[in-house]
CSV table of N, CA and C in Angstrom, one decimal:
chain,number,residue,atom,x,y,z
A,1,UNK,N,122.0,107.2,104.7
A,1,UNK,CA,122.5,108.3,103.8
A,1,UNK,C,123.3,109.2,104.7
A,2,UNK,N,124.5,109.5,104.3
A,2,UNK,CA,125.4,110.5,105.1
A,2,UNK,C,125.2,111.9,104.6
A,3,UNK,N,124.9,112.8,105.5
A,3,UNK,CA,124.5,114.1,105.2
A,3,UNK,C,125.5,115.1,105.7
A,4,UNK,N,125.8,116.1,104.9
A,4,UNK,CA,126.7,117.2,105.2
A,4,UNK,C,125.8,118.4,105.5
A,5,UNK,N,125.8,118.9,106.7
A,5,UNK,CA,124.9,120.0,107.1
A,5,UNK,C,125.6,121.3,107.0
A,6,UNK,N,125.1,122.2,106.2
A,6,UNK,CA,125.8,123.5,106.0
A,6,UNK,C,125.0,124.6,106.8
A,7,UNK,N,125.6,125.2,107.8
A,7,UNK,CA,124.9,126.1,108.7
A,7,UNK,C,124.4,125.4,109.9
A,8,UNK,N,124.9,125.7,111.0
A,8,UNK,CA,124.5,124.9,112.2
A,8,UNK,C,123.9,125.9,113.3
A,9,UNK,N,123.2,126.9,112.8
A,9,UNK,CA,122.5,127.8,113.7
A,9,UNK,C,121.1,127.2,114.0
A,10,UNK,N,120.1,128.0,114.1
A,10,UNK,CA,118.8,127.6,114.5
A,10,UNK,C,118.2,126.6,113.5
A,11,UNK,N,118.2,126.8,112.2
A,11,UNK,CA,117.6,125.9,111.3
A,11,UNK,C,118.5,124.6,111.2
A,12,UNK,N,119.8,124.8,111.2
A,12,UNK,CA,120.6,123.6,111.2
A,12,UNK,C,120.4,122.7,112.3
A,13,UNK,N,120.2,123.3,113.5
A,13,UNK,CA,119.9,122.4,114.7
A,13,UNK,C,118.6,121.7,114.5
A,14,UNK,N,117.6,122.3,114.0
A,14,UNK,CA,116.3,121.7,113.7
A,14,UNK,C,116.5,120.5,112.8
A,15,UNK,N,117.2,120.7,111.7
A,15,UNK,CA,117.5,119.7,110.7
A,15,UNK,C,118.3,118.5,111.3
A,16,UNK,N,119.3,118.9,112.1
A,16,UNK,CA,120.1,117.8,112.8
A,16,UNK,C,119.2,116.9,113.6
A,17,UNK,N,118.4,117.5,114.4
A,17,UNK,CA,117.5,116.7,115.3
A,17,UNK,C,116.5,115.9,114.5
A,18,UNK,N,116.0,116.5,113.4
A,18,UNK,CA,115.0,115.7,112.6
A,18,UNK,C,115.7,114.5,111.9
A,19,UNK,N,116.9,114.7,111.4
A,19,UNK,CA,117.6,113.6,110.8
A,19,UNK,C,117.8,112.4,111.8
A,20,UNK,N,118.0,112.8,113.1
A,20,UNK,CA,118.2,111.8,114.1
A,20,UNK,C,117.0,110.8,114.2
A,21,UNK,N,115.9,111.3,113.9
A,21,UNK,CA,114.6,110.5,113.9
A,21,UNK,C,114.3,109.8,112.7
A,22,UNK,N,115.2,109.9,111.7
A,22,UNK,CA,114.9,109.2,110.4
A,22,UNK,C,115.9,108.0,110.2
A,23,UNK,N,115.3,106.9,110.1
A,23,UNK,CA,116.1,105.7,110.0
A,23,UNK,C,116.9,105.8,108.7
A,24,UNK,N,118.2,105.5,108.8
A,24,UNK,CA,119.1,105.5,107.7
A,24,UNK,C,119.7,106.9,107.4
A,25,UNK,N,119.3,107.9,108.1
A,25,UNK,CA,119.9,109.2,107.9
A,25,UNK,C,120.9,109.5,109.0
A,26,UNK,N,122.1,110.1,108.6
A,26,UNK,CA,123.1,110.3,109.6
A,26,UNK,C,123.8,111.6,109.2
A,27,UNK,N,123.8,112.6,110.0
A,27,UNK,CA,124.6,113.8,109.8
A,27,UNK,C,126.0,113.4,110.1
A,28,UNK,N,126.9,113.5,109.1
A,28,UNK,CA,128.3,113.0,109.2
A,28,UNK,C,129.3,114.2,109.2
A,29,UNK,N,128.9,115.4,108.8
A,29,UNK,CA,129.9,116.5,108.8
A,29,UNK,C,129.1,117.8,108.8
A,30,UNK,N,129.8,118.9,109.2
A,30,UNK,CA,129.2,120.2,109.3
A,30,UNK,C,130.1,121.2,108.5
A,31,UNK,N,129.4,122.3,108.0
A,31,UNK,CA,130.1,123.4,107.5
A,31,UNK,C,129.7,124.6,108.3
A,32,UNK,N,130.6,125.3,108.8
A,32,UNK,CA,130.3,126.5,109.6
A,32,UNK,C,131.6,127.3,109.8
A,33,UNK,N,131.4,128.5,110.3
A,33,UNK,CA,132.6,129.4,110.4
A,33,UNK,C,132.7,130.1,111.7
A,34,UNK,N,131.6,130.2,112.5
A,34,UNK,CA,131.6,131.0,113.7
A,34,UNK,C,132.0,130.2,114.9
A,35,UNK,N,132.4,130.9,116.0
A,35,UNK,CA,132.7,130.1,117.2
A,35,UNK,C,131.5,129.3,117.7
A,36,UNK,N,130.3,129.8,117.5
A,36,UNK,CA,129.1,129.0,118.0
A,36,UNK,C,129.0,127.8,117.1
A,37,UNK,N,129.3,127.8,115.8
A,37,UNK,CA,129.3,126.7,115.0
A,37,UNK,C,130.3,125.6,115.5
A,38,UNK,N,131.5,126.0,115.8
A,38,UNK,CA,132.5,125.1,116.3
A,38,UNK,C,132.1,124.5,117.7
A,39,UNK,N,131.4,125.3,118.5
A,39,UNK,CA,130.9,124.7,119.8
A,39,UNK,C,129.9,123.6,119.5
A,40,UNK,N,129.0,123.9,118.6
A,40,UNK,CA,127.9,122.9,118.3
A,40,UNK,C,128.6,121.7,117.7
A,41,UNK,N,129.6,121.8,116.8
A,41,UNK,CA,130.3,120.6,116.2
A,41,UNK,C,130.9,119.8,117.4
A,42,UNK,N,131.5,120.4,118.3
A,42,UNK,CA,132.1,119.7,119.5
A,42,UNK,C,131.0,119.0,120.3
A,43,UNK,N,129.9,119.7,120.5
A,43,UNK,CA,128.7,119.1,121.2
A,43,UNK,C,128.2,117.9,120.5
A,44,UNK,N,128.1,118.0,119.2
A,44,UNK,CA,127.5,116.9,118.4
A,44,UNK,C,128.6,115.9,118.0
A,45,UNK,N,129.8,116.2,118.3
A,45,UNK,CA,131.0,115.3,118.0
A,45,UNK,C,131.1,115.0,116.5
A,46,UNK,N,131.0,116.1,115.8
A,46,UNK,CA,131.1,115.9,114.3
A,46,UNK,C,132.2,116.8,113.8
A,47,UNK,N,132.9,116.4,112.7
A,47,UNK,CA,133.9,117.3,112.1
A,47,UNK,C,133.3,118.5,111.5
A,48,UNK,N,134.0,119.6,111.6
A,48,UNK,CA,133.6,120.9,111.0
A,48,UNK,C,134.5,121.3,109.9
A,49,UNK,N,134.0,121.8,108.8
A,49,UNK,CA,134.7,122.3,107.7
A,49,UNK,C,134.4,123.8,107.4
A,50,UNK,N,135.3,124.5,106.7
A,50,UNK,CA,135.1,125.9,106.4
A,50,UNK,C,134.3,126.1,105.1
A,51,UNK,N,134.2,125.0,104.3
A,51,UNK,CA,133.5,125.2,103.0
A,51,UNK,C,132.9,123.8,102.6
A,52,UNK,N,132.0,123.9,101.7
A,52,UNK,CA,131.3,122.7,101.2
A,52,UNK,C,132.4,121.9,100.4
A,53,UNK,N,133.2,122.5,99.7
A,53,UNK,CA,134.2,121.8,98.9
A,53,UNK,C,135.2,121.0,99.9
A,54,UNK,N,135.6,121.7,100.9
A,54,UNK,CA,136.5,121.0,101.9
A,54,UNK,C,135.8,119.8,102.5
A,55,UNK,N,134.6,120.0,102.9
A,55,UNK,CA,133.8,118.9,103.5
A,55,UNK,C,133.7,117.7,102.5
A,56,UNK,N,133.3,118.0,101.2
A,56,UNK,CA,133.1,117.0,100.2
A,56,UNK,C,134.4,116.3,99.9
A,57,UNK,N,135.5,117.0,99.9
A,57,UNK,CA,136.8,116.4,99.6
A,57,UNK,C,137.3,115.5,100.8
A,58,UNK,N,136.9,115.8,102.0
A,58,UNK,CA,137.4,115.1,103.2
A,58,UNK,C,136.5,114.0,103.7
A,59,UNK,N,135.3,113.9,103.2
A,59,UNK,CA,134.3,113.0,103.7
A,59,UNK,C,133.6,112.3,102.6
A,60,UNK,N,132.8,111.3,103.0
A,60,UNK,CA,132.0,110.6,102.0
A,60,UNK,C,130.5,111.0,102.1
A,61,UNK,N,130.2,112.3,102.4
A,61,UNK,CA,128.8,112.7,102.5
A,61,UNK,C,128.1,112.4,101.1
A,62,UNK,N,126.9,112.1,101.1
A,62,UNK,CA,126.1,111.8,99.9
A,62,UNK,C,125.2,113.0,99.5
A,63,UNK,N,124.9,113.8,100.5
A,63,UNK,CA,123.9,114.8,100.4
A,63,UNK,C,124.3,116.0,101.1
A,64,UNK,N,124.1,117.2,100.6
A,64,UNK,CA,124.4,118.5,101.3
A,64,UNK,C,123.1,119.1,101.6
A,65,UNK,N,122.8,119.4,102.8
A,65,UNK,CA,121.6,120.1,103.3
A,65,UNK,C,122.0,121.5,103.7
A,66,UNK,N,121.5,122.5,102.9
A,66,UNK,CA,121.9,123.9,103.2
A,66,UNK,C,120.9,124.5,104.1
A,67,UNK,N,121.4,124.9,105.3
A,67,UNK,CA,120.5,125.5,106.4
A,67,UNK,C,121.0,126.9,106.7
A,68,UNK,N,121.4,127.6,105.8
A,68,UNK,CA,121.9,129.0,106.0
A,68,UNK,C,120.8,130.0,105.6
A,69,UNK,N,121.0,131.3,105.8
A,69,UNK,CA,120.0,132.3,105.3
A,69,UNK,C,119.8,132.1,103.8
A,70,UNK,N,118.6,132.3,103.4
A,70,UNK,CA,118.2,132.1,102.0
A,70,UNK,C,119.1,132.8,100.9
A,71,UNK,N,119.5,134.0,101.2
A,71,UNK,CA,120.3,134.7,100.2
A,71,UNK,C,121.7,134.0,99.9
A,72,UNK,N,122.1,133.1,100.7
A,72,UNK,CA,123.3,132.4,100.5
A,72,UNK,C,123.1,131.1,99.7
A,73,UNK,N,121.9,130.6,99.6
A,73,UNK,CA,121.6,129.3,99.0
A,73,UNK,C,122.1,129.1,97.6
A,74,UNK,N,122.0,130.1,96.7
A,74,UNK,CA,122.4,129.9,95.3
A,74,UNK,C,123.8,129.5,95.2
A,75,UNK,N,124.8,130.3,95.8
A,75,UNK,CA,126.2,129.9,95.6
A,75,UNK,C,126.5,128.6,96.3
A,76,UNK,N,125.9,128.3,97.4
A,76,UNK,CA,126.1,127.1,98.1
A,76,UNK,C,125.6,125.9,97.3
A,77,UNK,N,124.4,126.0,96.7
A,77,UNK,CA,123.8,125.0,95.9
A,77,UNK,C,124.7,124.7,94.7
A,78,UNK,N,125.3,125.8,94.1
A,78,UNK,CA,126.2,125.6,92.9
A,78,UNK,C,127.5,124.9,93.4
A,79,UNK,N,128.0,125.3,94.5
A,79,UNK,CA,129.2,124.6,95.0
A,79,UNK,C,128.9,123.1,95.3
A,80,UNK,N,127.8,122.8,95.9
A,80,UNK,CA,127.4,121.4,96.1
A,80,UNK,C,127.3,120.6,94.8
A,81,UNK,N,126.7,121.2,93.8
A,81,UNK,CA,126.6,120.6,92.5
A,81,UNK,C,127.9,120.3,91.9
A,82,UNK,N,128.8,121.3,92.0
A,82,UNK,CA,130.2,121.1,91.5
A,82,UNK,C,130.9,119.9,92.1
A,83,UNK,N,130.5,119.6,93.4
A,83,UNK,CA,131.1,118.5,94.1
A,83,UNK,C,130.2,117.3,94.0
A,84,UNK,N,129.3,117.3,93.0
A,84,UNK,CA,128.4,116.1,92.7
A,84,UNK,C,127.5,115.7,93.9
A,85,UNK,N,127.0,116.7,94.6
A,85,UNK,CA,126.1,116.5,95.7
A,85,UNK,C,124.8,117.2,95.4
């Protein structure tokens, strides 16, 4: 399963490393906006997008994993659903 990881700070890093241990799971793309997010994308050698919609349009991710602060989850979950993820 190809996963799009939204938020690549502390929790995103935990999820990234946990997916690496799951057979069949692959983090395929990231969503983030900060310089630190872009550094992590370069370190992990993954494409970085500015929004969930941009990521979904440009990739074939099957699942969106939201790893941002909780107060951001509702809008991000709705955006993911609009993109059929």
